[in-house]
N, CA, C and O of each residue as an XYZ file, in Angstrom:
520
protein
N      -8.690     35.475     11.315
C      -7.306     35.881     11.178
C      -6.405     34.656     10.956
O      -5.474     34.685     10.151
N      -6.711     33.579     11.695
C      -5.911     32.359     11.547
C      -6.060     31.784     10.138
O      -5.080     31.337      9.541
N      -7.282     31.794      9.610
C      -7.527     31.286      8.256
C      -6.789     32.120      7.224
O      -6.268     31.582      6.247
N      -6.738     33.430      7.431
C      -6.027     34.312      6.496
C      -4.535     34.006      6.519
O      -3.879     33.997      5.477
N      -4.004     33.758      7.707
C      -2.577     33.422      7.827
C      -2.281     32.089      7.137
O      -1.280     31.953      6.434
N      -3.164     31.110      7.348
C      -2.964     29.810      6.708
C      -3.024     29.929      5.194
O      -2.231     29.310      4.486
N      -3.964     30.724      4.698
C      -4.083     30.905      3.251
C      -2.844     31.597      2.692
O      -2.355     31.229      1.624
N      -2.337     32.598      3.412
C      -1.126     33.290      2.973
C       0.060     32.315      2.956
O       0.879     32.338      2.038
N       0.138     31.474      3.968
C       1.210     30.477      4.017
C       1.093     29.496      2.851
O       2.098     29.132      2.239
N      -0.141     29.066      2.542
C      -0.362     28.125      1.432
C       0.059     28.749      0.108
O       0.684     28.086     -0.720
N      -0.278     30.018     -0.095
C       0.092     30.710     -1.338
C       1.610     30.777     -1.450
O       2.171     30.544     -2.521
N       2.270     31.095     -0.342
C       3.738     31.155     -0.359
C       4.341     29.763     -0.579
O       5.306     29.615     -1.330
N       3.777     28.757      0.069
C       4.311     27.393     -0.041
C       4.185     26.857     -1.459
O       5.027     26.070     -1.893
N       3.149     27.265     -2.193
C       2.974     26.787     -3.569
C       4.110     27.232     -4.481
O       4.375     26.600     -5.504
N       4.775     28.309     -4.114
C       5.880     28.827     -4.937
C       7.180     28.048     -4.717
O       8.090     28.094     -5.544
N       7.253     27.339     -3.602
C       8.475     26.589     -3.267
C       8.446     25.252     -4.001
O       7.436     24.549     -3.954
N       9.545     24.885     -4.685
C       9.578     23.593     -5.395
C       9.372     22.428     -4.429
O       9.715     22.510     -3.250
N       8.809     21.356     -4.950
C       8.457     20.209     -4.107
C       9.676     19.595     -3.430
O       9.580     19.146     -2.287
N      10.829     19.565     -4.116
C      12.010     18.937     -3.513
C      12.560     19.754     -2.344
O      13.372     19.252     -1.566
N      12.121     21.018     -2.215
C      12.513     21.819     -1.056
C      11.449     21.777      0.039
O      11.722     22.133      1.186
N      10.252     21.348     -0.310
C       9.165     21.268      0.673
C       9.186     19.955      1.437
O       8.826     19.907      2.614
N       9.604     18.895      0.770
C       9.604     17.575      1.399
C      10.809     16.791      0.878
O      11.157     16.881     -0.300
N      11.438     16.026      1.762
C      12.617     15.255      1.348
C      12.250     13.794      1.104
O      11.198     13.314      1.528
N      13.141     13.116      0.416
C      12.936     11.683      0.163
C      12.875     10.910      1.480
O      12.069      9.993      1.636
N      13.730     11.287      2.415
C      13.769     10.590      3.701
C      12.451     10.745      4.462
O      11.973      9.793      5.079
N      11.865     11.944      4.416
C      10.587     12.163      5.103
C       9.495     11.274      4.519
O       8.733     10.646      5.255
N       9.426     11.227      3.198
C       8.396     10.412      2.548
C       8.607      8.939      2.859
O       7.656      8.234      3.195
N       9.850      8.466      2.749
C      10.139      7.059      3.040
C       9.773      6.710      4.477
O       9.165      5.671      4.735
N      10.144      7.579      5.408
C       9.854      7.329      6.819
C       8.350      7.297      7.075
O       7.855      6.401      7.759
N       7.626      8.266      6.532
C       6.176      8.314      6.739
C       5.475      7.118      6.102
O       4.578      6.531      6.707
N       5.877      6.755      4.890
C       5.267      5.597      4.229
C       5.557      4.315      5.003
O       4.667      3.493      5.223
N       6.806      4.159      5.408
C       7.186      2.953      6.146
C       6.426      2.866      7.469
O       5.940      1.797      7.838
N       6.324      3.980      8.174
C       5.608      3.998      9.452
C       4.124      3.684      9.247
O       3.537      2.923     10.017
N       3.528      4.262      8.223
C       2.100      4.035      7.972
C       1.836      2.579      7.587
O       0.850      1.989      8.031
N       2.707      2.003      6.769
C       2.540      0.596      6.397
C       2.705     -0.312      7.612
O       1.958     -1.276      7.774
N       3.679     -0.008      8.465
C       3.878     -0.799      9.680
C       2.664     -0.703     10.597
O       2.248     -1.701     11.186
N       2.092      0.498     10.721
C       0.895      0.675     11.561
C      -0.267     -0.163     11.058
O      -1.125     -0.569     11.843
N      -0.303     -0.423      9.770
C      -1.392     -1.206      9.180
C      -1.029     -2.689      9.044
O      -1.802     -3.470      8.488
N       0.144     -3.076      9.551
C       0.542     -4.477      9.526
C       0.985     -4.966      8.165
O       0.899     -6.160      7.879
N       1.457     -4.064      7.322
C       1.894     -4.433      5.975
C       3.413     -4.350      5.928
O       3.987     -3.271      6.076
N       4.056     -5.486      5.722
C       5.516     -5.540      5.657
C       5.915     -5.890      4.232
O       6.088     -7.061      3.896
N       6.060     -4.868      3.399
C       6.354     -5.078      1.983
C       7.212     -3.921      1.482
O       7.069     -2.784      1.930
N       8.095     -4.230      0.554
C       8.935     -3.196     -0.053
C       8.087     -2.322     -0.968
O       7.135     -2.796     -1.589
N       8.439     -1.047     -1.045
C       7.678     -0.124     -1.879
C       8.612      0.827     -2.615
O       9.760      1.028     -2.220
N       8.104      1.395     -3.674
C       8.778      2.450     -4.429
C       7.781      3.594     -4.548
O       6.572      3.362     -4.569
N       8.270      4.816     -4.625
C       7.365      5.960     -4.669
C       7.916      7.053     -5.578
O       9.106      7.091     -5.891
N       7.027      7.928     -5.986
C       7.398      9.095     -6.768
C       6.362     10.184     -6.565
O       5.177      9.900     -6.392
N       6.809     11.426     -6.585
C       5.897     12.560     -6.478
C       5.759     13.160     -7.871
O       6.750     13.473     -8.529
N       4.517     13.314     -8.305
C       4.227     13.869     -9.627
C       3.527     15.212     -9.466
O       2.674     15.384     -8.596
N       3.902     16.155    -10.316
C       3.292     17.478    -10.319
C       2.485     17.635    -11.596
O       3.045     17.686    -12.691
N       1.175     17.711    -11.454
C       0.277     17.837    -12.611
C       0.548     16.759    -13.663
O       0.523     17.028    -14.864
N       0.805     15.544    -13.197
C       1.017     14.417    -14.096
C       2.439     14.245    -14.587
O       2.718     13.307    -15.334
N       3.347     15.125    -14.187
C       4.746     15.036    -14.617
C       5.633     14.662    -13.432
O       5.401     15.131    -12.318
N       6.656     13.817    -13.659
C       7.515     13.393    -12.547
C       8.350     14.548    -11.998
O       8.723     15.464    -12.731
N       8.634     14.487    -10.703
C       9.508     15.464    -10.054
C      10.795     14.763     -9.629
O      10.984     13.574     -9.883
N      11.673     15.522     -8.977
C      12.935     14.951     -8.496
C      12.727     14.041     -7.286
O      13.590     13.226     -6.962
N      11.593     14.182     -6.628
C      11.335     13.427     -5.397
C      10.751     12.070     -5.759
O       9.562     11.943     -6.054
N      11.613     11.060     -5.731
C      11.176      9.688     -6.011
C      12.263      8.724     -5.555
O      13.420      9.104     -5.377
N      11.871      7.484     -5.372
C      12.848      6.469     -4.984
C      13.640      6.047     -6.218
O      13.225      6.289     -7.352
N      14.765      5.424     -5.984
C      15.683      5.125     -7.088
C      15.123      4.131     -8.100
O      15.450      4.216     -9.283
N      14.289      3.192     -7.663
C      13.787      2.155     -8.575
C      12.331      2.367     -8.978
O      11.697      1.450     -9.501
N      11.796      3.556     -8.743
C      10.389      3.808     -9.070
C      10.194      3.860    -10.577
O      10.887      4.588    -11.288
N       9.233      3.068    -11.047
C       8.850      3.077    -12.460
C       7.341      3.215    -12.520
O       6.615      2.535    -11.796
N       6.879      4.093    -13.382
C       5.445      4.331    -13.496
C       4.812      3.239    -14.344
O       5.091      3.117    -15.537
N       3.959      2.450    -13.709
C       3.164      1.435    -14.408
C       1.758      1.548    -13.838
O       1.515      1.162    -12.694
N       0.841      2.071    -14.624
C      -0.481      2.453    -14.122
C      -1.213      1.323    -13.403
O      -1.989      1.582    -12.484
N      -0.980      0.094    -13.803
C      -1.698     -1.034    -13.195
C      -1.277     -1.261    -11.742
O      -2.071     -1.754    -10.941
N      -0.053     -0.911    -11.399
C       0.470     -1.210    -10.062
C       0.650      0.030     -9.193
O       1.406     -0.011     -8.222
N      -0.019      1.120     -9.513
C       0.207      2.381     -8.812
C      -0.975      2.723     -7.903
O      -2.138      2.581     -8.279
N      -0.639      3.170     -6.712
C      -1.625      3.734     -5.796
C      -1.305      5.218     -5.677
O      -0.152      5.592     -5.460
N      -2.316      6.058     -5.816
C      -2.098      7.499     -5.933
C      -2.862      8.240     -4.842
O      -4.008      7.914     -4.534
N      -2.201      9.250     -4.260
C      -2.837     10.069     -3.236
C      -2.381     11.515     -3.409
O      -1.195     11.763     -3.627
N      -3.301     12.471     -3.316
C      -2.898     13.876     -3.458
C      -2.084     14.345     -2.257
O      -2.257     13.864     -1.137
N      -1.193     15.299     -2.522
C      -0.365     15.888     -1.470
C      -0.630     17.387     -1.411
O      -0.928     18.009     -2.430
N      -0.523     17.958     -0.237
C      -0.628     19.403     -0.037
C      -1.916     19.973     -0.620
O      -1.880     20.836     -1.497
N      -3.037     19.493     -0.135
C      -4.336     20.007     -0.572
C      -4.509     21.451     -0.108
O      -4.114     21.804      1.003
N      -5.104     22.286     -0.968
C      -5.412     23.653     -0.555
C      -6.803     23.694      0.074
O      -7.410     22.648      0.302
N      -7.303     24.883      0.351
C      -8.601     25.026      1.023
C      -9.754     24.489      0.188
O     -10.796     24.128      0.734
N      -9.581     24.434     -1.112
C     -10.637     23.945     -1.998
C     -10.516     22.450     -2.269
O     -11.315     21.886     -3.016
N      -9.521     21.811     -1.664
C      -9.326     20.379     -1.867
C      -8.583     20.047     -3.144
O      -8.605     18.902     -3.596
N      -7.925     21.037     -3.733
C      -7.188     20.853     -4.984
C      -5.708     20.700     -4.664
O      -5.182     21.357     -3.765
N      -5.050     19.830     -5.405
C      -3.621     19.611     -5.205
C      -2.909     19.556     -6.544
O      -3.426     19.005     -7.517
N      -1.719     20.133     -6.581
C      -0.893     20.047     -7.788
C       0.026     18.832     -7.742
O       0.627     18.468     -8.753
N       0.137     18.209     -6.581
C       1.081     17.114     -6.401
C       0.361     15.832     -6.014
O      -0.598     15.842     -5.241
N       0.844     14.733     -6.569
C       0.325     13.407     -6.235
C       1.479     12.526     -5.792
O       2.552     12.537     -6.396
N       1.252     11.766     -4.738
C       2.212     10.761     -4.295
C       1.793      9.439     -4.909
O       0.688      8.954     -4.664
N       2.677      8.858     -5.706
C       2.402      7.576     -6.346
C       3.260      6.514     -5.672
O       4.473      6.677     -5.546
N       2.637      5.439     -5.245
C       3.345      4.359     -4.553
C       3.086      3.060     -5.298
O       1.952      2.758     -5.671
N       4.146      2.297     -5.509
C       3.999      0.976     -6.131
C       4.662     -0.058     -5.232
O       5.579      0.245     -4.469
N       4.174     -1.278     -5.346
C       4.708     -2.393     -4.571
C       5.199     -3.445     -5.561
O       4.399     -4.238     -6.057
N       6.501     -3.466     -5.859
C       7.023     -4.386     -6.877
C       6.767     -5.861     -6.574
O       6.608     -6.657     -7.499
N       6.725     -6.234     -5.310
C       6.539     -7.645     -4.936
C       5.146     -7.882     -4.368
O       4.970     -8.696     -3.462
N       4.160     -7.170     -4.898
C       2.791     -7.246     -4.368
C       2.203     -8.644     -4.514
O       1.591     -9.155     -3.576
N       2.380     -9.271     -5.674
C       1.797    -10.599     -5.894
C       2.380    -11.616     -4.926
O       1.657    -12.436     -4.360
N       3.680    -11.557     -4.741
C       4.336    -12.486     -3.823
C       3.836    -12.274     -2.391
O       3.594    -13.237     -1.664
N       3.686    -11.023     -1.997
C       3.188    -10.688     -0.664
C       1.778    -11.234     -0.463
O       1.472    -11.812      0.580
N       0.924    -11.047     -1.462
C      -0.458    -11.526     -1.356
C      -0.514    -13.048     -1.287
O      -1.279    -13.606     -0.501
N       0.289    -13.717     -2.102
C       0.311    -15.184     -2.089
C       0.790    -15.685     -0.731
O       0.221    -16.627     -0.179
N       1.835    -15.061     -0.192
C       2.348    -15.486      1.110
C       1.323    -15.270      2.216
O       1.207    -16.089      3.127
N       0.582    -14.171      2.139
C      -0.398    -13.910      3.191
C      -1.580    -14.874      3.112
O      -2.197    -15.176      4.134
N      -1.899    -15.354      1.926
C      -3.020    -16.282      1.751
C      -2.578    -17.732      1.952
O      -3.390    -18.581      2.321
N      -1.313    -18.016      1.714
C      -0.808    -19.382      1.742
C      -1.052    -20.074      3.083
O      -1.430    -21.245      3.105
N      -0.845    -19.380      4.190
C      -1.058    -19.981      5.508
C      -2.495    -20.437      5.703
O      -2.744    -21.551      6.164
N      -3.433    -19.576      5.352
C      -4.848    -19.939      5.487
C      -5.219    -21.069      4.538
O      -5.997    -21.953      4.897
N      -4.676    -21.046      3.348
C      -4.977    -22.105      2.380
C      -4.465    -23.456      2.886
O      -5.145    -24.471      2.740
N      -3.284    -23.470      3.472
C      -2.727    -24.721      3.997
C      -3.572    -25.240      5.167
O      -3.841    -26.438      5.255
N      -3.987    -24.346      6.055
C      -4.847    -24.769      7.166
C      -6.180    -25.302      6.656
O      -6.679    -26.308      7.161
N      -6.754    -24.645      5.672
C      -8.020    -25.115      5.091
C      -7.850    -26.497      4.485
O      -8.706    -27.364      4.656
N      -6.753    -26.703      3.779
C      -6.477    -28.003      3.172
C      -6.310    -29.074      4.251
O      -6.831    -30.181      4.119
N      -5.588    -28.744      5.308
C      -5.378    -29.689      6.403
C      -6.710    -30.089      7.050
O      -6.963    -31.275      7.263
N      -7.551    -29.115      7.358
C      -8.848    -29.423      7.970
C      -9.748    -30.198      7.024
O     -10.504    -31.064      7.464
N      -9.684    -29.906      5.751
C     -10.471    -30.658      4.767
C     -10.028    -32.114      4.730
O     -10.863    -33.017      4.679
N      -8.726    -32.345      4.757
C      -8.201    -33.716      4.761
C      -8.643    -34.446      6.029
O      -9.027    -35.614      5.972
N      -8.590    -33.759      7.171
C      -9.022    -34.377      8.432
C     -10.496    -34.764      8.358
O     -10.871    -35.856      8.786
N     -11.324    -33.889      7.826
C     -12.761    -34.177      7.708
C     -13.000    -35.353      6.772
O     -13.808    -36.230      7.077
N     -12.309    -35.383      5.636
C     -12.481    -36.477      4.669
C     -12.040    -37.800      5.292
O     -12.721    -38.813      5.135
N     -10.911    -37.800      5.995
C     -10.420    -39.024      6.634
C     -11.405    -39.486      7.708
O     -11.698    -40.678      7.798
N     -11.915    -38.570      8.516
C     -12.884    -38.939      9.558
C     -14.162    -39.490      8.933
O     -14.708    -40.486      9.409
N     -14.631    -38.861      7.892
C     -15.847    -39.317      7.212
C     -15.615    -40.694      6.579
O     -16.473    -41.571      6.675
N     -14.467    -40.885      5.938
C     -14.153    -42.181      5.326
C     -14.049    -43.263      6.403
O     -14.498    -44.391      6.201
N     -13.457    -42.915      7.541
C     -13.359    -43.867      8.647
C     -14.728    -44.258      9.175
O     -14.966    -45.426      9.481
N     -15.627    -43.293      9.283
C     -16.985    -43.579      9.761
C     -17.719    -44.476      8.779
O     -18.400    -45.413      9.197
N     -17.598    -44.214      7.499
C     -18.252    -45.053      6.482
C     -17.650    -46.459      6.496
O     -18.377    -47.442      6.361
N     -16.345    -46.561      6.656
C     -15.684    -47.867      6.716
C     -16.210    -48.664      7.910
O     -16.469    -49.861      7.791
N     -16.368    -48.005      9.057
C     -16.908    -48.677     10.245
C     -18.339    -49.150     10.013
O     -18.697    -50.250     10.434
N     -19.162    -48.341      9.351
C     -20.544    -48.732      9.049
C     -20.581    -49.959      8.145
O     -21.376    -50.872      8.366
N     -19.738    -49.980      7.148
C     -19.702    -51.108      6.211
C     -19.225    -52.371      6.934
O     -19.772    -53.448      6.697
N     -18.233    -52.267      7.796
C     -17.702    -53.414      8.520
C     -18.704    -53.989      9.515
O     -18.696    -55.195      9.762
N     -19.557    -53.159     10.086
C     -20.533    -53.631     11.071
C     -21.666    -54.422     10.433
O     -22.298    -55.235     11.107
N     -21.933    -54.208      9.174
C     -23.022    -54.940      8.504
C     -22.567    -56.313      8.281
O     -23.309    -57.127      7.730
């Protein structure tokens, strides 16, 4: 009986336009919360597409560029099929990645310099002792 009720609700919900089913604020809040939970602090843009076509639900600066898009289905039915996709892009992704790697790269460089200096000092001492 519960499954029948859920299926009836899903059939009814499919008739409701996406902009009435979910708001921009809800999507922004959920995306921001999920990114924070994963330790990702980066600006994002998003858009909801219906069968490959844009809907009214999107951020103001969202631009579709296939290379920079992450896509996830929304509102899956019982068969795992969805008419809606949430597309998320990160305009400053390269900068974010460089900044996250930069700290480790600097530490690696520092330790490499320390090792080279220590090794050079040891060789210098060996040469001086002869």
